[in-house]
Amino acid sequence: MLSSKNKTVATDLKIGDFLENVEPEKKAQEARTLDALFRRVSGFSPVIWGSSIVGYGQYHYRYSSGREGDFLATGFSPRKAAHSIYIMPGYNDFNYILSRLGKHKMGKSCLYVNKLSDIDLDVLSELILAGLEDLNTRWPVKPT
């Protein structure tokens, strides 16, 4: 089988060290809020993937082409312009939840949120759980 050559892999960086270095302070506070929310909803401990993604849970994928690898199940990255929130594996349409979330932009399998006050965190929790459940029907999600 072809092994994944993902650029983004799990690291040994500590979540506390990572969150301490997030700037500006408002973004760091929101990152701590997201960390608590993801821990509560997913039930998983965080792992830093690459240099800037906080991931919760992981899955092993194997495509029909033979390519396979491991990736985070859900998570976020407190980027300078906006939080990137990785919650939708791209297999299902979650518009019924997204319509209630608040101000956000969509990527292929992630959301971009400028600030947490723009969205409803209860709806985000619902979306995280729906994304994890959907992903788990295709690739078993395991703790990190």
PDB file of C-alpha atoms in Angstrom:
ATOM      1  CA  MET A   1       0.000   0.000   0.000  1.00  0.00           C
ATOM      2  CA  LEU A   2       1.061   3.559  -0.590  1.00  0.00           C
ATOM      3  CA  SER A   3       1.851   5.343   2.625  1.00  0.00           C
ATOM      4  CA  SER A   4       0.658   8.893   3.065  1.00  0.00           C
ATOM      5  CA  LYS A   5       3.175  11.658   2.686  1.00  0.00           C
ATOM      6  CA  ASN A   6       0.994  14.173   4.459  1.00  0.00           C
ATOM      7  CA  LYS A   7       2.741  17.431   5.241  1.00  0.00           C
ATOM      8  CA  THR A   8       0.577  17.754   8.327  1.00  0.00           C
ATOM      9  CA  VAL A   9       1.397  15.068  10.879  1.00  0.00           C
ATOM     10  CA  ALA A  10       0.942  14.683  14.626  1.00  0.00           C
ATOM     11  CA  THR A  11       3.755  16.192  16.712  1.00  0.00           C
ATOM     12  CA  ASP A  12       4.928  16.068  20.318  1.00  0.00           C
ATOM     13  CA  LEU A  13       4.288  19.783  20.884  1.00  0.00           C
ATOM     14  CA  LYS A  14       2.365  20.444  24.095  1.00  0.00           C
ATOM     15  CA  ILE A  15      -1.017  22.162  23.842  1.00  0.00           C
ATOM     16  CA  GLY A  16      -0.189  24.573  26.673  1.00  0.00           C
ATOM     17  CA  ASP A  17       3.030  25.678  24.999  1.00  0.00           C
ATOM     18  CA  PHE A  18       1.232  26.104  21.691  1.00  0.00           C
ATOM     19  CA  LEU A  19      -1.629  28.172  23.147  1.00  0.00           C
ATOM     20  CA  GLU A  20       0.810  30.380  25.085  1.00  0.00           C
ATOM     21  CA  ASN A  21       2.353  31.490  21.813  1.00  0.00           C
ATOM     22  CA  VAL A  22      -0.873  32.383  19.996  1.00  0.00           C
ATOM     23  CA  GLU A  23      -1.091  36.123  19.253  1.00  0.00           C
ATOM     24  CA  PRO A  24      -2.752  38.481  19.728  1.00  0.00           C
ATOM     25  CA  GLU A  25      -4.037  37.753  23.238  1.00  0.00           C
ATOM     26  CA  LYS A  26      -7.697  37.910  22.128  1.00  0.00           C
ATOM     27  CA  LYS A  27      -6.996  35.142  19.587  1.00  0.00           C
ATOM     28  CA  ALA A  28      -5.240  33.128  22.341  1.00  0.00           C
ATOM     29  CA  GLN A  29      -8.272  33.496  24.639  1.00  0.00           C
ATOM     30  CA  GLU A  30     -10.562  32.301  21.872  1.00  0.00           C
ATOM     31  CA  ALA A  31      -8.205  29.388  21.139  1.00  0.00           C
ATOM     32  CA  ARG A  32      -8.457  28.332  24.784  1.00  0.00           C
ATOM     33  CA  THR A  33     -12.254  28.523  24.508  1.00  0.00           C
ATOM     34  CA  LEU A  34     -12.170  26.358  21.382  1.00  0.00           C
ATOM     35  CA  ASP A  35      -9.835  23.879  23.071  1.00  0.00           C
ATOM     36  CA  ALA A  36     -12.258  23.458  25.979  1.00  0.00           C
ATOM     37  CA  LEU A  37     -15.209  23.102  23.599  1.00  0.00           C
ATOM     38  CA  PHE A  38     -13.496  20.517  21.378  1.00  0.00           C
ATOM     39  CA  ARG A  39     -12.348  18.502  24.409  1.00  0.00           C
ATOM     40  CA  ARG A  40     -15.874  18.471  25.840  1.00  0.00           C
ATOM     41  CA  VAL A  41     -17.672  17.623  22.596  1.00  0.00           C
ATOM     42  CA  SER A  42     -15.185  15.129  21.152  1.00  0.00           C
ATOM     43  CA  GLY A  43     -14.044  13.516  24.393  1.00  0.00           C
ATOM     44  CA  PHE A  44     -10.495  13.480  22.998  1.00  0.00           C
ATOM     45  CA  SER A  45      -7.299  15.083  24.252  1.00  0.00           C
ATOM     46  CA  PRO A  46      -5.638  17.508  21.847  1.00  0.00           C
ATOM     47  CA  VAL A  47      -2.566  16.831  19.734  1.00  0.00           C
ATOM     48  CA  ILE A  48      -0.743  19.470  17.691  1.00  0.00           C
ATOM     49  CA  TRP A  49      -0.614  18.550  14.003  1.00  0.00           C
ATOM     50  CA  GLY A  50       1.998  20.300  11.908  1.00  0.00           C
ATOM     51  CA  SER A  51       2.960  23.646  13.342  1.00  0.00           C
ATOM     52  CA  SER A  52      -0.450  25.147  14.011  1.00  0.00           C
ATOM     53  CA  ILE A  53      -3.416  22.753  14.048  1.00  0.00           C
ATOM     54  CA  VAL A  54      -4.939  21.512  17.297  1.00  0.00           C
ATOM     55  CA  GLY A  55      -6.484  18.118  16.540  1.00  0.00           C
ATOM     56  CA  TYR A  56      -8.870  15.886  18.482  1.00  0.00           C
ATOM     57  CA  GLY A  57      -9.102  12.225  17.592  1.00  0.00           C
ATOM     58  CA  GLN A  58      -7.636  10.700  14.481  1.00  0.00           C
ATOM     59  CA  TYR A  59      -8.515   8.262  11.747  1.00  0.00           C
ATOM     60  CA  HIS A  60      -6.683   6.042   9.315  1.00  0.00           C
ATOM     61  CA  TYR A  61      -7.824   6.325   5.710  1.00  0.00           C
ATOM     62  CA  ARG A  62      -7.202   3.995   2.792  1.00  0.00           C
ATOM     63  CA  TYR A  63      -8.377   5.042  -0.653  1.00  0.00           C
ATOM     64  CA  SER A  64      -9.150   2.685  -3.519  1.00  0.00           C
ATOM     65  CA  SER A  65      -5.942   3.955  -5.167  1.00  0.00           C
ATOM     66  CA  GLY A  66      -4.024   2.336  -2.310  1.00  0.00           C
ATOM     67  CA  ARG A  67      -2.954   5.604  -0.723  1.00  0.00           C
ATOM     68  CA  GLU A  68      -3.351   5.554   3.016  1.00  0.00           C
ATOM     69  CA  GLY A  69      -2.432   7.614   6.030  1.00  0.00           C
ATOM     70  CA  ASP A  70      -3.550   9.141   9.298  1.00  0.00           C
ATOM     71  CA  PHE A  71      -5.164  12.499   9.938  1.00  0.00           C
ATOM     72  CA  LEU A  72      -6.906  14.446  12.668  1.00  0.00           C
ATOM     73  CA  ALA A  73     -10.615  13.800  13.049  1.00  0.00           C
ATOM     74  CA  THR A  74     -11.550  17.353  14.030  1.00  0.00           C
ATOM     75  CA  GLY A  75      -9.831  20.461  15.315  1.00  0.00           C
ATOM     76  CA  PHE A  76      -8.918  24.074  14.753  1.00  0.00           C
ATOM     77  CA  SER A  77      -6.090  26.448  14.000  1.00  0.00           C
ATOM     78  CA  PRO A  78      -6.029  29.969  15.445  1.00  0.00           C
ATOM     79  CA  ARG A  79      -4.731  31.678  12.310  1.00  0.00           C
ATOM     80  CA  LYS A  80      -3.989  35.393  12.162  1.00  0.00           C
ATOM     81  CA  ALA A  81      -6.943  36.381   9.982  1.00  0.00           C
ATOM     82  CA  ALA A  82      -9.500  33.863  11.217  1.00  0.00           C
ATOM     83  CA  HIS A  83      -9.882  30.626  13.130  1.00  0.00           C
ATOM     84  CA  SER A  84      -9.806  27.666  10.754  1.00  0.00           C
ATOM     85  CA  ILE A  85     -12.146  25.043  12.160  1.00  0.00           C
ATOM     86  CA  TYR A  86     -11.757  21.523  10.758  1.00  0.00           C
ATOM     87  CA  ILE A  87     -15.040  19.779  11.409  1.00  0.00           C
ATOM     88  CA  MET A  88     -16.541  18.531   8.177  1.00  0.00           C
ATOM     89  CA  PRO A  89     -14.893  15.615   6.429  1.00  0.00           C
ATOM     90  CA  GLY A  90     -16.626  16.597   3.199  1.00  0.00           C
ATOM     91  CA  TYR A  91     -18.868  13.553   2.918  1.00  0.00           C
ATOM     92  CA  ASN A  92     -22.146  15.024   4.109  1.00  0.00           C
ATOM     93  CA  ASP A  93     -24.095  18.241   3.674  1.00  0.00           C
ATOM     94  CA  PHE A  94     -24.372  20.077   6.991  1.00  0.00           C
ATOM     95  CA  ASN A  95     -26.217  23.155   5.700  1.00  0.00           C
ATOM     96  CA  TYR A  96     -29.079  22.464   8.106  1.00  0.00           C
ATOM     97  CA  ILE A  97     -26.668  23.174  10.960  1.00  0.00           C
ATOM     98  CA  LEU A  98     -24.508  25.785   9.221  1.00  0.00           C
ATOM     99  CA  SER A  99     -27.559  27.948   8.576  1.00  0.00           C
ATOM    100  CA  ARG A 100     -27.841  28.486  12.345  1.00  0.00           C
ATOM    101  CA  LEU A 101     -24.116  28.939  13.099  1.00  0.00           C
ATOM    102  CA  GLY A 102     -23.679  32.654  12.466  1.00  0.00           C
ATOM    103  CA  LYS A 103     -21.101  34.586  10.465  1.00  0.00           C
ATOM    104  CA  HIS A 104     -18.576  32.252   8.829  1.00  0.00           C
ATOM    105  CA  LYS A 105     -16.963  31.397   5.510  1.00  0.00           C
ATOM    106  CA  MET A 106     -16.611  27.922   4.069  1.00  0.00           C
ATOM    107  CA  GLY A 107     -13.564  26.112   2.782  1.00  0.00           C
ATOM    108  CA  LYS A 108     -13.525  22.622   1.290  1.00  0.00           C
ATOM    109  CA  SER A 109     -13.764  20.884   4.655  1.00  0.00           C
ATOM    110  CA  CYS A 110     -13.341  23.688   7.146  1.00  0.00           C
ATOM    111  CA  LEU A 111     -14.932  26.865   8.406  1.00  0.00           C
ATOM    112  CA  TYR A 112     -13.324  30.251   8.775  1.00  0.00           C
ATOM    113  CA  VAL A 113     -14.534  32.325  11.712  1.00  0.00           C
ATOM    114  CA  ASN A 114     -13.101  35.783  12.385  1.00  0.00           C
ATOM    115  CA  LYS A 115     -14.087  35.845  16.051  1.00  0.00           C
ATOM    116  CA  LEU A 116     -16.069  33.529  18.275  1.00  0.00           C
ATOM    117  CA  SER A 117     -18.621  36.213  19.110  1.00  0.00           C
ATOM    118  CA  ASP A 118     -19.748  35.941  15.452  1.00  0.00           C
ATOM    119  CA  ILE A 119     -21.043  32.395  15.951  1.00  0.00           C
ATOM    120  CA  ASP A 120     -23.248  30.340  18.255  1.00  0.00           C
ATOM    121  CA  LEU A 121     -20.944  27.987  20.188  1.00  0.00           C
ATOM    122  CA  ASP A 122     -23.811  25.573  20.928  1.00  0.00           C
ATOM    123  CA  VAL A 123     -24.385  25.207  17.186  1.00  0.00           C
ATOM    124  CA  LEU A 124     -20.625  24.766  16.666  1.00  0.00           C
ATOM    125  CA  SER A 125     -20.742  21.944  19.245  1.00  0.00           C
ATOM    126  CA  GLU A 126     -23.579  20.319  17.310  1.00  0.00           C
ATOM    127  CA  LEU A 127     -21.584  20.645  14.094  1.00  0.00           C
ATOM    128  CA  ILE A 128     -18.436  19.130  15.611  1.00  0.00           C
ATOM    129  CA  LEU A 129     -20.413  16.131  16.846  1.00  0.00           C
ATOM    130  CA  ALA A 130     -22.206  15.680  13.511  1.00  0.00           C
ATOM    131  CA  GLY A 131     -18.880  15.827  11.656  1.00  0.00           C
ATOM    132  CA  LEU A 132     -17.298  13.243  13.958  1.00  0.00           C
ATOM    133  CA  GLU A 133     -20.277  10.923  13.662  1.00  0.00           C
ATOM    134  CA  ASP A 134     -20.258  11.226   9.866  1.00  0.00           C
ATOM    135  CA  LEU A 135     -16.509  10.625   9.634  1.00  0.00           C
ATOM    136  CA  ASN A 136     -16.795   7.590  11.924  1.00  0.00           C
ATOM    137  CA  THR A 137     -19.236   5.921   9.496  1.00  0.00           C
ATOM    138  CA  ARG A 138     -16.465   5.904   6.868  1.00  0.00           C
ATOM    139  CA  TRP A 139     -13.204   5.687   8.816  1.00  0.00           C
ATOM    140  CA  PRO A 140     -13.200   4.660  12.499  1.00  0.00           C
ATOM    141  CA  VAL A 141     -12.254   7.608  14.702  1.00  0.00           C
ATOM    142  CA  LYS A 142      -9.838   6.809  17.524  1.00  0.00           C
ATOM    143  CA  PRO A 143      -8.480   8.808  20.455  1.00  0.00           C
ATOM    144  CA  THR A 144      -5.271  10.726  19.970  1.00  0.00           C
TER     145      THR A 144
END
